[in-house]
CSV table of C-alpha atoms in Angstrom, one decimal:
chain,number,residue,atom,x,y,z
I,1,ASP,CA,12.5,-61.5,14.3
I,2,THR,CA,15.2,-62.5,11.9
I,3,GLY,CA,17.8,-59.6,12.3
I,4,HIS,CA,17.2,-58.6,8.5
I,5,GLY,CA,15.9,-55.1,9.1
I,6,THR,CA,18.3,-54.7,11.9
I,7,HIS,CA,21.2,-55.5,9.5
I,8,VAL,CA,19.7,-53.2,6.8
I,9,ALA,CA,19.1,-50.2,9.5
I,10,GLY,CA,23.0,-50.6,10.3
I,11,ILE,CA,24.3,-50.4,7.0
I,12,ILE,CA,22.1,-47.1,6.5
I,13,ALA,CA,22.8,-45.5,10.0
I,14,ALA,CA,24.8,-47.4,12.6
I,15,GLN,CA,26.5,-44.6,14.6
I,16,ALA,CA,30.1,-43.4,14.4
I,17,PHE,CA,32.6,-43.3,17.1
I,18,ASN,CA,30.8,-45.2,19.7
I,19,GLY,CA,33.5,-47.9,20.2
I,20,ILE,CA,31.6,-50.7,19.2
I,21,GLY,CA,30.8,-52.2,15.6
I,22,GLY,CA,31.2,-50.4,12.2
I,23,ILE,CA,29.7,-47.2,10.8
I,24,GLY,CA,26.8,-46.7,8.6
I,25,ILE,CA,26.6,-44.8,5.4
I,26,ALA,CA,24.6,-41.9,7.2
I,27,PRO,CA,25.2,-42.4,10.9
I,28,GLY,CA,23.0,-39.3,11.6
I,29,VAL,CA,19.9,-40.1,9.9
I,30,SER,CA,17.0,-41.1,12.2
I,31,ILE,CA,15.4,-44.4,11.4
I,32,LEU,CA,11.7,-45.1,11.3
I,33,PRO,CA,11.4,-49.1,11.7
I,34,VAL,CA,8.4,-50.6,10.0
I,35,ARG,CA,7.8,-54.1,10.1
I,36,VAL,CA,5.7,-55.3,7.3
I,37,LEU,CA,7.0,-58.9,7.1
I,38,SER,CA,6.6,-61.4,9.7
I,39,GLY,CA,9.8,-63.6,9.8
I,40,SER,CA,10.4,-63.6,6.0
I,41,SER,CA,7.0,-63.7,4.7
I,42,GLY,CA,3.8,-61.2,4.4
I,43,THR,CA,1.5,-59.8,2.0
I,44,ASN,CA,1.4,-56.9,-0.5
I,45,SER,CA,-1.2,-55.5,1.3
I,46,THR,CA,1.0,-55.2,4.5
I,47,VAL,CA,3.8,-54.0,2.5
I,48,ALA,CA,1.7,-51.1,0.9
I,49,ARG,CA,0.1,-50.1,4.4
I,50,GLY,CA,3.9,-49.7,5.8
I,51,ILE,CA,5.1,-47.4,2.8
I,52,ASN,CA,1.8,-45.4,3.1
I,53,TRP,CA,2.5,-45.0,7.0
I,54,ALA,CA,6.0,-44.2,6.3
I,55,VAL,CA,4.9,-41.4,4.0
I,56,GLU,CA,2.2,-40.4,6.5
I,57,GLN,CA,5.1,-40.1,9.3
I,58,GLY,CA,7.2,-37.8,7.1
I,59,ALA,CA,9.8,-40.2,5.8
I,60,ASP,CA,12.2,-39.0,3.1
I,61,ILE,CA,13.4,-42.3,1.9
I,62,ILE,CA,11.9,-45.8,2.2
I,63,ASN,CA,14.2,-48.9,1.9
I,64,LEU,CA,12.3,-51.8,0.8
I,65,SER,CA,14.9,-54.8,1.3
I,66,LEU,CA,12.1,-57.3,0.0
I,67,GLY,CA,10.3,-58.5,-2.9
I,68,GLY,CA,9.0,-61.3,-5.1
I,69,THR,CA,8.1,-61.9,-8.7
I,70,ALA,CA,4.5,-61.2,-8.7
I,71,TYR,CA,3.3,-57.6,-9.7
I,72,SER,CA,0.9,-56.1,-7.0
I,73,ALA,CA,-1.3,-53.0,-8.1
I,74,VAL,CA,-1.7,-52.1,-4.3
I,75,VAL,CA,2.0,-51.8,-3.8
I,76,GLU,CA,2.5,-50.0,-6.8
I,77,ASN,CA,-0.4,-47.5,-5.9
I,78,ALA,CA,1.9,-46.9,-2.4
I,79,VAL,CA,5.0,-46.5,-4.3
I,80,ASN,CA,3.4,-44.0,-6.5
I,81,ASN,CA,2.0,-42.1,-3.5
I,82,ALA,CA,5.3,-42.0,-1.8
I,83,TRP,CA,6.6,-40.5,-5.2
I,84,GLU,CA,3.9,-38.0,-5.6
I,85,HIS,CA,4.8,-37.1,-1.4
I,86,GLY,CA,8.3,-36.1,-2.8
I,87,VAL,CA,9.6,-39.6,-1.1
I,88,THR,CA,12.4,-41.4,-2.5
I,89,VAL,CA,11.8,-45.6,-2.7
I,90,VAL,CA,14.8,-48.0,-2.9
I,91,ALA,CA,14.3,-51.7,-3.3
I,92,ALA,CA,16.5,-54.7,-3.8
I,93,MET,CA,16.4,-56.2,-7.0
I,94,CYS,CA,16.4,-60.2,-5.7
I,95,ASN,CA,18.9,-62.8,-4.6
I,96,ALA,CA,18.5,-65.2,-7.6
I,97,SER,CA,19.2,-65.1,-11.2
I,98,LEU,CA,15.5,-65.8,-11.9
I,99,GLY,CA,16.3,-67.4,-15.1
I,100,GLY,CA,17.3,-64.4,-17.0
I,101,SER,CA,17.3,-60.7,-17.1
I,102,ASN,CA,13.8,-60.2,-18.3
I,103,ILE,CA,12.2,-61.7,-15.5
I,104,GLN,CA,11.1,-58.6,-13.2
I,105,TYR,CA,11.1,-58.3,-9.2
I,106,TYR,CA,8.8,-56.4,-7.6
I,107,PRO,CA,8.5,-53.8,-6.0
I,108,ALA,CA,12.2,-52.9,-7.5
I,109,ALA,CA,10.9,-53.3,-11.2
I,110,LEU,CA,8.0,-50.6,-10.6
I,111,ASP,CA,8.5,-47.0,-12.0
I,112,HIS,CA,9.5,-44.4,-9.3
I,113,VAL,CA,11.7,-47.1,-7.3
I,114,ILE,CA,15.6,-47.2,-7.6
I,115,ALA,CA,16.4,-50.8,-8.4
I,116,VAL,CA,19.7,-52.2,-6.7
I,117,GLY,CA,21.7,-55.1,-7.5
I,118,ALA,CA,24.7,-56.1,-5.6
I,119,THR,CA,28.4,-56.5,-6.4
I,120,ASP,CA,31.0,-58.3,-5.3
I,121,ARG,CA,34.5,-57.1,-3.5
I,122,SER,CA,35.7,-56.6,-6.8
I,123,GLY,CA,33.0,-54.5,-8.1
I,124,ALA,CA,31.7,-57.1,-10.5
I,125,LEU,CA,27.8,-58.3,-10.7
I,126,ALA,CA,27.4,-60.6,-7.3
I,127,SER,CA,26.9,-64.4,-8.4
I,128,PHE,CA,23.3,-64.4,-7.0
I,129,SER,CA,22.4,-60.7,-7.8
I,130,HIS,CA,19.5,-60.2,-10.1
I,131,TYR,CA,20.0,-57.9,-13.1
I,132,GLY,CA,18.1,-56.4,-15.8
I,133,ALA,CA,17.3,-53.4,-17.9
I,134,TRP,CA,14.8,-52.4,-15.4
I,135,SER,CA,17.7,-52.0,-12.9
I,136,ASP,CA,19.1,-48.7,-11.8
I,137,VAL,CA,22.2,-49.3,-9.9
I,138,LEU,CA,24.7,-51.5,-8.1
I,139,ALA,CA,26.1,-51.5,-4.9
I,140,PRO,CA,28.1,-53.5,-2.3
I,141,GLY,CA,26.3,-56.7,-1.2
I,142,VAL,CA,28.6,-59.5,-0.5
I,143,SER,CA,29.9,-60.1,3.0
I,144,ILE,CA,28.5,-56.7,4.6
I,145,ILE,CA,29.2,-56.7,8.2
I,146,SER,CA,26.6,-54.7,10.1
I,147,THR,CA,24.4,-54.5,13.3
I,148,TRP,CA,22.4,-57.9,14.4
I,149,LEU,CA,20.3,-59.0,17.0
I,150,ARG,CA,21.0,-58.6,20.7
I,151,GLY,CA,23.8,-56.2,20.2
I,152,ALA,CA,25.6,-58.6,17.8
I,153,TYR,CA,27.6,-58.0,14.6
I,154,ARG,CA,27.1,-60.3,11.5
I,155,SER,CA,28.2,-60.6,7.9
I,156,ASP,CA,25.6,-61.1,5.6
I,157,SER,CA,25.1,-60.8,1.6
I,158,GLY,CA,22.2,-60.0,-1.0
I,159,THR,CA,20.5,-57.3,-2.7
I,160,SER,CA,19.0,-56.8,0.7
I,161,MET,CA,22.6,-55.5,1.9
I,162,ALA,CA,23.1,-53.3,-1.4
I,163,ALA,CA,19.8,-51.4,-1.4
I,164,PRO,CA,20.5,-49.9,2.2
I,165,HIS,CA,23.8,-48.5,0.6
I,166,ILE,CA,21.9,-46.4,-2.0
I,167,THR,CA,19.2,-45.8,0.8
I,168,GLY,CA,22.1,-44.2,2.9
I,169,LEU,CA,23.7,-42.1,0.1
I,170,ALA,CA,20.4,-40.9,-0.8
I,171,ALA,CA,20.1,-39.8,2.8
I,172,VAL,CA,23.1,-38.1,2.7
I,173,LEU,CA,22.5,-36.4,-0.5
I,174,ALA,CA,19.0,-35.3,1.1
I,175,GLU,CA,20.5,-33.8,3.9
I,176,TYR,CA,23.0,-31.8,1.8
I,177,LEU,CA,20.2,-30.6,-0.1
I,178,ARG,CA,18.2,-29.6,2.9
I,179,GLU,CA,21.1,-27.9,4.5
I,180,ASN,CA,21.9,-25.8,1.1
I,181,ALA,CA,18.4,-25.0,0.6
I,182,LEU,CA,18.4,-27.0,-2.6
I,183,ASP,CA,15.4,-28.5,-4.5
I,184,ASN,CA,15.3,-32.6,-3.5
I,185,SER,CA,13.3,-33.2,-6.7
I,186,ALA,CA,16.6,-35.1,-7.9
I,187,LEU,CA,16.1,-37.9,-5.5
I,188,THR,CA,12.4,-38.7,-6.5
I,189,SER,CA,13.1,-38.6,-10.6
I,190,ALA,CA,14.1,-42.4,-10.6
């Protein structure tokens, strides 16, 4: 309903060579859309149910371009369930400095989650991106053009735009491992 999920999905998997828009990081990947928010709000139990449902449906990688500063045991249990099933979980780190790097943002700060901050076009930490010792990786997150509502395309910025870059990369790596009959445990060892 806000276009956020559509934008994130396009960064991951927008199709190549279709004559419109751009191309996602992993254009051949299948997207399993799971709505856990209404507008920009939701509950931890809804997020946890979404994670568990995606695991049950056979998801290989889960992107969580959402979060907050409050720890949730129910979300941690769902993330741990995903990890135990070999599912990689990627999450955005937050779009505000939160007053310093010691304040954690969840679910990105949980064990078994790849926490993604954002860089600007020069490769520096984006001015809005949270950071901290618990962060794992940075990816492009400023003025990212992707799919939008009703067939449109739009530029947007945020760690929510950085996380799907890493999710797409994980999908490409998972496919490579699958095609070459290699163990994918490296993807879940975050």
